[in-house]
Structures are given as structure tokens and as C-alpha cells.
Coordinates of C-alpha atoms in Angstrom, one line a residue:
M1 CA -15.9 -42.8 -22.0
A2 CA -12.0 -42.4 -22.1
A3 CA -10.5 -41.3 -18.4
P4 CA -9.7 -37.5 -19.4
K5 CA -5.7 -37.0 -19.8
P6 CA -3.8 -35.2 -16.7
E7 CA -3.3 -32.4 -18.9
E8 CA -7.2 -31.9 -19.2
I9 CA -7.5 -31.9 -15.3
S10 CA -4.6 -30.1 -14.4
H11 CA -3.2 -26.5 -14.8
P12 CA 0.9 -26.7 -14.8
P13 CA 2.8 -24.1 -12.4
M14 CA 3.2 -20.8 -14.5
D15 CA 5.7 -18.2 -13.4
Q16 CA 4.2 -15.5 -14.5
L17 CA 0.2 -14.6 -15.1
Q18 CA -1.2 -14.7 -18.6
G19 CA -4.0 -12.2 -20.0
L20 CA -1.9 -9.0 -18.9
E21 CA -2.0 -6.4 -22.1
Y22 CA 1.2 -4.5 -20.9
C23 CA 4.3 -5.5 -18.9
I24 CA 7.2 -3.9 -17.0
D25 CA 8.7 -2.5 -19.7
S26 CA 6.3 -2.4 -22.4
N27 CA 4.4 0.7 -22.7
P28 CA 1.1 1.7 -23.7
S29 CA 0.3 4.9 -26.2
W30 CA 1.7 8.0 -24.6
G31 CA -2.1 9.4 -24.5
E32 CA -3.5 6.2 -23.0
A33 CA -0.7 6.1 -20.0
I34 CA -1.2 9.5 -19.1
A35 CA -5.0 8.4 -18.5
L36 CA -3.8 5.6 -17.0
G37 CA -1.4 7.7 -15.0
F38 CA -4.4 9.9 -13.8
Q39 CA -5.8 7.2 -12.5
H40 CA -3.7 5.6 -10.1
Y41 CA -3.5 9.4 -8.9
I42 CA -7.3 9.8 -8.2
L43 CA -6.8 6.1 -6.7
A44 CA -4.1 7.1 -4.5
L45 CA -5.7 10.3 -3.0
G46 CA -7.6 8.2 -0.7
T47 CA -5.3 6.9 1.6
A48 CA -3.4 10.8 1.1
V49 CA -6.4 12.3 2.6
M50 CA -7.9 9.8 5.4
I51 CA -4.8 9.6 7.3
P52 CA -4.5 13.7 7.8
S53 CA -8.2 13.5 8.3
F54 CA -8.4 11.4 11.4
L55 CA -4.7 12.4 12.6
V56 CA -4.5 16.1 12.0
P57 CA -8.0 17.2 14.0
L58 CA -6.5 15.3 17.4
M59 CA -3.5 17.4 17.2
G60 CA -5.3 20.7 17.1
G61 CA -4.7 21.2 13.8
T62 CA -7.0 23.7 11.3
D63 CA -8.7 22.5 7.7
G64 CA -5.6 24.9 6.8
D65 CA -3.3 22.6 8.6
K66 CA -5.0 19.1 6.9
V67 CA -4.8 20.8 3.5
R68 CA -1.0 21.6 3.7
V69 CA -0.5 18.1 5.3
M70 CA -2.2 16.2 2.6
Q71 CA -0.4 18.4 0.2
T72 CA 3.0 17.3 1.7
L73 CA 2.2 13.6 1.7
L74 CA 1.5 13.6 -1.7
F75 CA 4.4 15.6 -3.1
V76 CA 6.5 13.0 -1.0
E77 CA 4.0 10.4 -2.9
G78 CA 5.2 11.3 -5.6
I79 CA 9.6 11.6 -5.1
N80 CA 9.3 8.5 -3.4
T81 CA 7.4 6.4 -6.5
L82 CA 9.9 7.9 -8.9
L83 CA 12.9 7.0 -7.0
Q84 CA 11.2 3.8 -5.9
T85 CA 10.5 2.9 -10.2
L86 CA 13.9 4.1 -10.8
F87 CA 16.7 2.9 -8.3
G88 CA 14.6 1.0 -5.7
T89 CA 12.6 -2.7 -6.9
R90 CA 11.9 -0.9 -10.6
L91 CA 8.3 -2.4 -9.7
P92 CA 5.6 -0.3 -11.1
T93 CA 4.5 0.4 -7.4
V94 CA 3.2 3.6 -6.1
I95 CA 4.9 4.5 -2.7
G96 CA 2.1 6.1 -0.1
G97 CA 1.0 6.6 3.3
S98 CA 0.9 4.2 5.4
Y99 CA -1.8 3.1 8.4
A100 CA 1.2 1.0 9.9
F101 CA 2.5 3.9 11.2
M102 CA -1.1 4.7 13.3
V103 CA -0.4 3.3 16.5
P104 CA 3.0 5.2 17.4
I105 CA 1.8 8.3 15.6
I106 CA -1.5 8.3 18.0
S107 CA 0.4 7.4 20.9
I108 CA 2.6 10.5 20.5
I109 CA -0.3 12.7 20.2
H110 CA -1.6 11.4 23.5
D111 CA 1.9 12.0 25.0
P112 CA 1.1 13.8 28.1
S113 CA 3.8 16.5 27.6
L114 CA 2.2 17.0 24.4
A115 CA -1.3 17.0 25.3
S116 CA -1.2 19.3 28.5
I117 CA -0.3 22.0 25.5
E118 CA -3.4 23.9 25.9
D119 CA -2.8 26.5 22.4
D120 CA -3.8 24.2 19.3
H121 CA -1.5 26.0 17.2
V122 CA 1.3 25.4 19.4
R123 CA 0.1 21.6 20.0
F124 CA -0.2 20.8 16.3
L125 CA 3.6 22.3 15.9
N126 CA 5.2 20.5 18.5
T127 CA 3.2 17.2 17.6
M128 CA 4.3 17.3 14.6
R129 CA 8.0 17.6 15.1
A130 CA 7.9 14.8 17.0
V131 CA 6.7 12.5 14.6
Q132 CA 8.9 14.1 12.2
G133 CA 11.8 13.2 14.7
A134 CA 10.9 9.5 15.4
L135 CA 10.5 8.9 11.7
I136 CA 13.8 10.2 11.0
V137 CA 15.5 8.1 13.5
A138 CA 12.7 5.0 12.4
S139 CA 13.9 5.4 9.0
S140 CA 17.3 3.7 9.9
I141 CA 16.0 0.4 10.2
Q142 CA 14.8 0.0 6.4
I143 CA 18.1 1.9 5.2
I144 CA 20.3 -0.3 7.2
L145 CA 18.8 -4.0 7.0
G146 CA 17.9 -2.9 2.9
Y147 CA 21.3 -1.0 1.7
S148 CA 23.2 -3.7 3.9
Q149 CA 21.4 -6.6 2.6
L150 CA 20.3 -8.2 5.8
W151 CA 16.6 -8.2 4.2
A152 CA 18.5 -10.1 1.3
I153 CA 19.3 -12.9 4.2
C154 CA 16.8 -13.0 5.7
S155 CA 14.8 -13.4 2.4
R156 CA 16.5 -16.7 1.9
F157 CA 14.5 -18.5 4.7
F158 CA 11.0 -17.9 2.8
S159 CA 9.6 -20.2 0.6
P160 CA 6.7 -19.6 -1.8
L161 CA 4.6 -21.2 0.8
G162 CA 5.9 -19.1 3.6
M163 CA 4.8 -16.5 1.4
V164 CA 1.3 -17.0 0.6
P165 CA -0.4 -16.3 4.0
V166 CA 1.5 -12.9 3.8
I167 CA 1.2 -12.0 0.5
S168 CA -2.4 -12.7 0.6
L169 CA -3.1 -11.2 4.0
V170 CA -1.5 -7.8 2.4
G171 CA -5.1 -7.8 0.8
F172 CA -7.3 -9.7 3.1
G173 CA -5.6 -8.1 5.8
L174 CA -7.3 -5.1 5.0
F175 CA -11.2 -5.9 5.2
D176 CA -12.5 -3.2 7.3
R177 CA -11.2 -0.6 5.2
G178 CA -13.7 -2.5 2.6
F179 CA -17.1 -2.8 3.6
P180 CA -17.2 -1.6 6.6
V181 CA -16.8 1.6 5.4
V182 CA -19.1 1.2 2.0
G183 CA -21.9 0.9 4.7
R184 CA -21.4 4.3 6.3
C185 CA -22.7 5.5 3.3
V186 CA -24.7 2.8 1.0
E187 CA -26.6 4.9 -1.2
I188 CA -23.1 5.8 -2.5
G189 CA -20.6 2.7 -1.7
I190 CA -22.7 -0.1 -3.0
P191 CA -23.6 2.1 -6.4
M192 CA -20.2 2.5 -6.7
L193 CA -18.9 -1.2 -5.9
I194 CA -21.6 -2.7 -8.5
L195 CA -20.9 -0.3 -10.8
F196 CA -17.4 -0.9 -10.6
I197 CA -17.4 -4.4 -11.0
A198 CA -20.1 -4.0 -14.2
F199 CA -17.4 -2.0 -16.0
S200 CA -14.2 -3.6 -14.9
Q201 CA -15.4 -7.1 -15.8
Y202 CA -18.7 -7.6 -17.7
L203 CA -18.2 -4.9 -19.6
K204 CA -14.6 -5.2 -20.2
N205 CA -15.1 -6.2 -23.8
F206 CA -16.3 -3.3 -24.7
Q207 CA -13.9 -1.5 -27.5
T208 CA -13.6 2.0 -28.9
R209 CA -10.6 2.6 -31.7
Q210 CA -9.6 -1.5 -30.2
L211 CA -8.8 0.2 -26.9
P212 CA -11.0 -1.9 -24.1
I213 CA -12.2 1.6 -22.4
M214 CA -14.6 0.0 -19.7
E215 CA -11.8 -2.0 -18.5
R216 CA -8.9 -0.1 -18.8
F217 CA -10.4 3.1 -17.4
A218 CA -13.2 2.3 -14.9
L219 CA -12.5 3.2 -11.8
L220 CA -12.1 6.6 -13.7
I221 CA -15.5 6.6 -15.0
T222 CA -17.2 5.0 -12.0
I223 CA -15.5 7.5 -9.6
T224 CA -17.0 10.3 -12.2
V225 CA -20.8 9.0 -12.4
I226 CA -20.7 8.2 -8.5
W227 CA -19.4 11.6 -7.2
A228 CA -22.0 13.3 -9.9
Y229 CA -24.4 11.4 -8.1
A230 CA -23.2 12.0 -4.3
H231 CA -22.9 15.9 -5.2
L232 CA -26.6 16.0 -6.9
L233 CA -27.7 14.2 -3.2
T234 CA -25.5 16.7 -1.2
A235 CA -26.7 19.8 -3.4
S236 CA -30.5 18.5 -3.0
G237 CA -30.6 18.3 0.5
A238 CA -30.3 14.6 1.3
Y239 CA -27.9 14.7 4.2
K240 CA -29.5 18.0 5.7
H241 CA -30.9 16.5 8.9
R242 CA -28.9 13.0 8.5
P243 CA -26.4 12.4 11.5
E244 CA -22.9 13.8 11.7
L245 CA -21.1 10.4 11.0
T246 CA -23.3 10.2 7.8
Q247 CA -22.8 13.7 6.8
M248 CA -19.0 13.3 6.6
N249 CA -19.0 10.1 4.9
C250 CA -21.8 11.3 2.2
R251 CA -21.7 14.5 1.4
T252 CA -19.1 16.1 -1.1
D253 CA -18.8 19.7 0.4
K254 CA -18.1 18.5 4.4
A255 CA -14.2 18.0 3.9
N256 CA -14.2 21.9 3.4
L257 CA -10.9 21.5 1.4
I258 CA -11.3 23.5 -1.4
S259 CA -11.7 26.4 0.6
S260 CA -8.8 25.9 2.7
A261 CA -6.4 25.0 0.0
P262 CA -3.8 27.2 -1.2
W263 CA -3.6 28.2 -5.1
I264 CA -0.2 27.7 -4.7
K265 CA 1.8 26.2 -1.9
I266 CA 5.9 24.4 -2.7
P267 CA 6.1 21.7 0.0
Y268 CA 9.8 22.0 1.5
P269 CA 11.9 19.8 4.3
L270 CA 11.5 21.7 7.4
Q271 CA 8.3 23.5 6.7
W272 CA 7.1 23.2 10.4
G273 CA 10.0 23.8 12.5
A274 CA 13.2 21.8 13.4
P275 CA 12.3 17.6 14.8
T276 CA 12.2 16.9 18.4
F277 CA 14.0 13.5 19.1
D278 CA 12.6 11.2 21.9
A279 CA 14.0 7.5 22.4
G280 CA 10.5 6.3 23.7
H281 CA 8.5 7.8 20.2
A282 CA 11.7 6.5 18.6
F283 CA 11.5 3.0 19.5
G284 CA 7.7 2.6 19.0
M285 CA 8.5 4.1 15.5
M286 CA 11.0 1.6 14.7
A287 CA 7.8 -1.4 14.8
A288 CA 6.0 0.3 12.2
V289 CA 8.7 0.9 10.0
L290 CA 9.4 -3.2 10.7
V291 CA 5.5 -3.4 10.1
S292 CA 5.7 -1.7 6.7
L293 CA 9.0 -3.5 5.3
I294 CA 7.3 -6.9 5.8
E295 CA 3.6 -5.7 4.4
S296 CA 5.9 -4.0 1.3
T297 CA 8.0 -7.5 0.7
G298 CA 4.1 -9.0 0.1
A299 CA 3.5 -6.2 -1.8
Y300 CA 6.3 -6.4 -4.3
K301 CA 5.9 -9.7 -4.5
A302 CA 2.3 -9.4 -5.6
A303 CA 3.4 -6.4 -8.2
S304 CA 5.8 -8.4 -9.8
R305 CA 3.1 -10.9 -10.9
L306 CA 0.2 -8.5 -11.9
A307 CA 3.2 -6.7 -13.8
S308 CA 4.2 -10.2 -15.5
A309 CA 7.7 -9.7 -14.2
T310 CA 9.7 -12.4 -12.3
P311 CA 9.8 -12.5 -8.3
P312 CA 12.2 -9.7 -7.6
P313 CA 15.7 -11.2 -6.7
A314 CA 17.1 -11.1 -2.9
H315 CA 19.1 -8.2 -3.7
V316 CA 16.5 -6.3 -5.8
L317 CA 13.7 -6.7 -3.1
S318 CA 16.5 -5.4 -0.3
R319 CA 17.7 -2.1 -3.0
G320 CA 13.7 -1.6 -2.7
I321 CA 13.9 -1.5 1.0
G322 CA 16.6 0.5 1.2
W323 CA 15.5 3.2 -1.1
Q324 CA 12.0 3.0 0.9
G325 CA 14.2 4.0 3.8
I326 CA 14.9 6.9 2.1
G327 CA 11.3 7.6 1.5
I328 CA 10.6 7.0 5.1
L329 CA 13.3 9.9 6.2
L330 CA 11.9 12.0 3.5
S331 CA 8.5 11.6 5.2
G332 CA 9.8 12.7 8.3
L333 CA 11.7 15.5 6.9
F334 CA 8.8 17.0 5.3
G335 CA 6.8 15.9 7.4
T336 CA 3.7 14.2 6.1
M337 CA 2.4 12.8 9.3
S338 CA 3.1 9.1 8.3
G339 CA 6.2 6.9 7.2
C340 CA 5.7 5.3 3.2
S341 CA 5.3 1.6 2.4
V342 CA 3.6 0.2 -1.0
S343 CA 0.3 1.2 -1.9
V344 CA -1.7 -1.9 -2.0
E345 CA -4.9 -0.8 -3.9
N346 CA -2.6 0.8 -6.5
V347 CA -1.1 -2.4 -7.2
G348 CA -4.4 -4.3 -7.3
L349 CA -5.5 -1.7 -10.0
L350 CA -2.4 -3.4 -12.1
G351 CA -4.4 -6.2 -12.5
S352 CA -8.0 -4.9 -13.0
T353 CA -6.8 -2.7 -15.8
R354 CA -3.9 -5.4 -16.9
V355 CA -1.5 -2.8 -17.7
G356 CA 1.0 -3.2 -15.3
S357 CA 3.6 -0.7 -16.9
R358 CA 6.3 1.3 -15.3
R359 CA 6.1 4.5 -17.2
V360 CA 2.5 4.5 -16.3
I361 CA 3.1 4.8 -12.6
Q362 CA 5.8 7.3 -13.0
I363 CA 3.2 9.4 -14.8
S364 CA 1.3 9.3 -11.6
A365 CA 4.0 10.6 -9.4
G366 CA 4.7 13.4 -12.2
F367 CA 0.3 14.1 -11.0
M368 CA 1.4 13.9 -7.2
I369 CA 4.0 16.2 -7.6
F370 CA 1.8 18.6 -9.9
F371 CA -1.2 18.5 -8.0
S372 CA 0.4 19.0 -4.5
M373 CA 2.1 22.1 -5.5
L374 CA -1.3 23.4 -6.8
G375 CA -3.5 23.2 -4.2
K376 CA -7.0 24.2 -5.1
F377 CA -6.9 21.8 -7.4
G378 CA -5.7 18.8 -5.9
A379 CA -8.6 19.7 -3.3
F380 CA -11.0 19.3 -5.7
F381 CA -9.7 15.7 -6.3
A382 CA -9.7 15.2 -2.9
S383 CA -12.9 15.8 -1.9
I384 CA -14.4 12.8 -3.5
P385 CA -16.1 11.2 -0.4
F386 CA -14.2 8.1 1.1
T387 CA -16.9 5.9 1.0
I388 CA -16.4 5.5 -2.8
F389 CA -12.4 5.0 -2.1
A390 CA -13.6 1.7 0.2
A391 CA -16.3 0.4 -2.3
V392 CA -13.0 0.2 -5.0
Y393 CA -11.0 -1.2 -2.2
C394 CA -13.5 -4.5 -1.6
V395 CA -12.5 -5.7 -5.5
L396 CA -8.9 -3.9 -5.7
F397 CA -7.2 -5.9 -2.2
G398 CA -9.4 -8.9 -2.6
L399 CA -7.0 -8.9 -6.1
V400 CA -3.7 -8.4 -4.1
A401 CA -5.1 -11.6 -2.1
S402 CA -5.7 -13.9 -4.7
V403 CA -2.2 -13.3 -6.4
G404 CA -0.9 -14.3 -3.2
L405 CA -3.1 -17.2 -3.3
S406 CA -1.4 -18.1 -6.7
F407 CA 1.5 -18.9 -5.1
L408 CA 0.2 -22.5 -4.3
Q409 CA 0.0 -23.6 -7.3
F410 CA 4.1 -23.7 -6.6
T411 CA 3.4 -26.0 -3.2
N412 CA 1.8 -29.5 -2.7
M413 CA -1.4 -28.8 -1.5
N414 CA -1.9 -32.6 -0.7
S415 CA 0.7 -32.5 2.1
M416 CA -1.0 -32.3 5.2
R417 CA 2.2 -30.0 6.4
N418 CA 1.6 -27.5 4.4
L419 CA -2.3 -27.2 4.8
F420 CA -1.3 -26.7 8.5
I421 CA 0.9 -24.3 7.8
T422 CA -1.0 -22.9 5.3
G423 CA -4.5 -22.2 7.3
V424 CA -2.7 -21.5 10.9
A425 CA -1.1 -19.1 9.4
L426 CA -3.8 -17.5 7.9
F427 CA -6.2 -17.8 10.4
L428 CA -3.9 -16.4 13.0
G429 CA -2.9 -13.5 10.9
L430 CA -6.7 -12.7 10.9
S431 CA -7.4 -13.4 14.0
I432 CA -4.7 -11.9 16.3
P433 CA -5.1 -8.3 14.8
E434 CA -8.5 -9.0 15.2
Y435 CA -8.6 -9.3 18.6
F436 CA -6.3 -6.1 19.2
R437 CA -8.5 -4.1 17.4
E438 CA -11.5 -5.2 19.3
Y439 CA -9.7 -5.0 22.6
T440 CA -8.2 -1.2 21.9
A441 CA -11.9 0.4 21.0
K442 CA -13.0 -1.2 24.2
A443 CA -10.6 -0.3 26.9
L444 CA -9.2 2.5 24.2
H445 CA -5.6 1.0 24.8
G446 CA -4.0 -1.8 23.4
P447 CA -3.2 -5.4 24.9
A448 CA 0.3 -4.5 25.6
H449 CA -0.6 -1.7 28.6
T450 CA 2.5 -1.9 30.8
K451 CA 4.3 1.4 32.5
A452 CA 6.5 1.2 29.6
G453 CA 4.9 3.3 27.1
W454 CA 7.7 2.4 23.5
F455 CA 7.2 -1.2 24.4
N456 CA 3.6 -0.8 24.5
D457 CA 4.1 1.1 21.2
F458 CA 5.9 -1.8 19.6
M459 CA 4.2 -4.6 20.8
N460 CA 0.7 -4.0 19.9
T461 CA 2.2 -2.1 16.6
I462 CA 3.6 -5.6 15.5
F463 CA 0.0 -7.7 16.4
F464 CA -1.9 -4.9 14.7
S465 CA -0.7 -6.1 11.2
S466 CA -2.4 -9.1 9.1
P467 CA 0.9 -9.8 7.3
T468 CA 3.6 -9.5 10.1
V469 CA 1.8 -11.8 11.8
A470 CA 1.3 -14.1 9.6
L471 CA 5.2 -13.9 8.5
I472 CA 6.0 -14.3 11.8
V473 CA 4.2 -17.8 11.9
A474 CA 4.6 -19.1 8.6
V475 CA 8.1 -18.3 8.7
F476 CA 8.7 -20.1 12.0
L477 CA 6.7 -23.1 10.6
D478 CA 8.0 -23.2 8.0
N479 CA 11.2 -23.5 8.9
T480 CA 11.0 -25.9 11.5
L481 CA 8.4 -28.5 11.0
D482 CA 9.8 -31.2 9.1
Y483 CA 11.5 -28.9 6.7
K484 CA 14.7 -31.3 5.6
D485 CA 12.7 -33.2 3.9
S486 CA 9.5 -30.9 2.1
A487 CA 11.6 -28.7 -0.1
R488 CA 9.7 -30.2 -2.7
D489 CA 6.3 -29.7 -1.0
R490 CA 7.3 -25.9 0.0
G491 CA 8.1 -25.0 -3.6
M492 CA 11.5 -24.2 -3.4
P493 CA 12.9 -25.6 -6.3
W494 CA 10.9 -23.1 -8.4
W495 CA 11.6 -20.7 -5.6
V496 CA 15.8 -21.0 -6.2
K497 CA 16.5 -19.7 -9.4
F498 CA 14.7 -16.5 -8.7
R499 CA 17.1 -15.6 -5.6
T500 CA 19.9 -14.4 -7.5
F501 CA 19.7 -12.1 -10.7
K502 CA 21.8 -14.1 -12.4
G503 CA 19.7 -17.0 -11.8
D504 CA 16.9 -16.3 -14.5
S505 CA 17.4 -14.2 -17.9
R506 CA 14.7 -12.4 -17.5
N507 CA 15.6 -10.7 -14.5
E508 CA 18.1 -8.3 -16.7
E509 CA 15.5 -6.9 -18.9
F510 CA 13.1 -6.2 -15.5
Y511 CA 15.6 -5.1 -12.8
T512 CA 18.5 -3.7 -14.2
L513 CA 19.0 0.1 -12.7
P514 CA 19.0 2.6 -15.1
F515 CA 21.7 5.2 -17.0
N516 CA 23.6 2.0 -17.1
L517 CA 24.1 2.4 -13.1
N518 CA 24.4 -1.7 -12.5
R519 CA 28.7 -0.8 -13.5
F520 CA 28.6 0.8 -10.2
F521 CA 26.1 -1.6 -8.4
P522 CA 26.4 -4.9 -9.9
P523 CA 23.9 -7.7 -9.4
S524 CA 24.9 -10.9 -6.9

């Protein structure tokens, strides 16, 4: 038998993923684009509902306050998504609420000066204003790093090898929001997981009028089916005598959102009153802003591959971070109870649908703004049990993580140096945050527990984030361990042409600003 040829046993590295139906600047028909945009809106509801549902009761807020915060969060998400897709990186990314801000926000909620307020409504308002003030001040970090191009300079130390653990852990690092949440209501979560995989993968060739409807709209179809099934279980009394936690995760009528929502309510800046400012609160929040910056950097690079674009040049990435800082500033002004970052689940949906169109994401931003003002309609969709979203996350977070692993093709993985860096960064990126989570669950405070609250918040926030730990470890090792003789092994010859806007002719197609604005902001 003849020896196999090299091309038969290896696959050459490819700048852009193959098999995507629509890339960043190609668009499906308007009807299909609107349906896909609505699908992205539905997916974004998971985080937009979960964050206020957890935080507002801790602050003393009512169901009405919770709905109002959800509406505000969705409204600002829509604005930030439009700003990012028009003037930021221009990648098809939804800019949503971020769990990275949970540690400093919970610290503010438990601040003795706020926790001691007896009147629940007054405590809610005062806490909200304190969070707003911290977000407004902390947003300056991303605004300065972005618009000054400092983040572009920092990105020169990133190689494909160094980015693999960061991008991968943007997905893998969210494992606790996947099956552990599905397990809280297995009768809904597992059917949702199985159906979503079956429709999006095994039935993806099923077509109606040459449209792969099962692959393209698997999320909408499966959520509709399982939501109806969950409602049937609720109406039949299946959860009447079950524990409170089971009812919260399984029932479709437990959230009390629709009855609490107004018919029409337009969020506006400073709707909760004038923000209050505290140096300690702001410093702790700055750590969350840095975490958001790093996680979004990984998500932007994943989105560029799933939109069949080239990796964003350094100045484009920095420009996007600057606009994300503006987004955090808007979050502080409006009072969303969270800062913002790239929505990882929506990045994963680009790959699942094989549609990376920018227009689709802009349409989804329109749905966010529209339904956030029509309270009853928005609350109706927001009443989907979170377990359903968690089942979808099992697939979409994994897809984003695998995109990170795909960057290994540009490196030499027969190098012991590269194997060491990749393995150690991935392991510590998962292991250190898990230690911080377990410690906090047992001791009710993070491992950093000194008399300086701002220091505790800063350290605990940084090390709670898997991509942040991975970036610290991978970039340090990659730039100190035999780096002078390993440029080729690290993938730098492939990476270097994408560092500048003019380094690749395709960049103009993907990242040029609209309305001929490049005349005023020439690319570097």
C-alpha cells in the first residue's frame, strides 16, 4: 500500500472558518434576518433576567423594581449593541449584562451603611445609586484604555498561542451556568438539550423552500416546544408540592414578571435619582471593568472567526473597548444593575446558525429596545424558565470554547514549550476560579479577606474570572519562556499581518466605519 500524501493526513491552517452561510457583511433576506434577530433577542433574555432576579431582592427591591431593572438592562443592551456594531469593532456581537460585575455589586449591597437601612425601598434606591456611581467612575478604565490605543499596544504581546486559553475559557469558564443549572429541573433541561442538538445538527439538512429551517431556527423552535411543555406541567399541578428551588427553576408562572410589568415604560438616565460616589466601591468595580475587557477581547476574536472575518486589527479592538467603556457609562447613568460585555451565548449562536451577519445583530438590538419599552410583552418572553437557557448554553458556550482551540492550528503543538504553556494556562484558568468559588461558598467571603474592602473586591473579582487568570498566566509565560527563538512556534508569522488595518486587504471590507467616518478617524 502506498504511503499517504502529506495533504491526505493534514489540514492546512485557514484564516477564516469554512461552511458559514453568511459572513459579517453579507445578509440573508429581510424576513429571515428579522426572524434570526428575534432569536438573538430571545437568547439575550437569559442573562438580562437572571442578573436582576438575583440582585434586586438582595437590595430590598420588589417584583416591580425587578421588572423595571430588566427593562432598563435590555434597553441599554440594545443601545450598546447598536453602538458597537456601527462604530466599535463592527463585529456581530450583542453587548449584554455581565456576571463579571457580581462580586463588587454584592459587596456594595452588603456595605454596612446600606445594609443597615430598615426601609426596603429606600435601601434599594440608595444601593442602586451607589452601584451607578461606581459604574460611572470605573467606566473610565475602558474608555481610557480603548480610545488612547493603550489596549492596542498591550495586544502586541498577544500571540495565537497566548490567546488560545483566553478564548477557550471565555466558553469553558462558564461551565457552572450550563449543566449544573439544567440539573435543577431535569424534566425540562434535558429534553431541551437533546432537542436543540437534534434540530441544529442531526436535522440541519431539512429544508423548506431551500431554507435549512431546522438548523437556522433550532433555538426558536425548541424553546417554543419546551416552554409549552413546561407550561403544561405547571398548569397540571406537577410542581404544587415540590421544594421552592424546584418551583423557581421549573414553573412558568413563578417569576411574577407579567403582572408586575407596566404596559409602556421608557427607561431614562438617572431614573433612580442622582448617583452617589464612594472611592472604595469604585475601585472594586474597576476590577470588574478589567475582567470585562479581557473577556470581551476573547469574545471579539471568537466572533470574528464565527462571522468569517479576519482577526480584528489592534486599533479596531481598542476602538471597540472604548465604545464598551461608553456602554458601561450608560449602564451607570441608566441604572442597569450591571456593567456590560460581549454576550458569549450570542457569539455561540452565530456558529450554530452559520449566520454571522452584522445586520441580524442590529435587528436584535431593535427588538431589545422595542420590547423593553412595551413592558408586558417583554415580560411575557422573559418568563421563560432559566433552565431552558442553561440547556442551550451547554452547546453554545462549548462552541465558543472550540473556536478558541481552533487557534492552535497556527502554532506548533509538537513543541514542549507550547504544550506546557497551553496546558498550565488552561488548567489554572479553570482551577483557580473554582477554588475561589468553593472558598466563598463555604466561608461566605472570598479568599482575599482583609480590612481593606476595596482590595478584597479587586482581588476576588480578578481571580473569579477564568479568562482573566488564563490571560495572566498564558501571556506571562508566552513572553518570558524562550520567546526570542519561538516566534514561528507561537504563530507570530501568521498573526503579524492582522495587527494593522492595512496588513490585510480584507480588513477594509470588515472593519471600515460607516458614513465615511474613516476620513476623520484614519486607521492605523
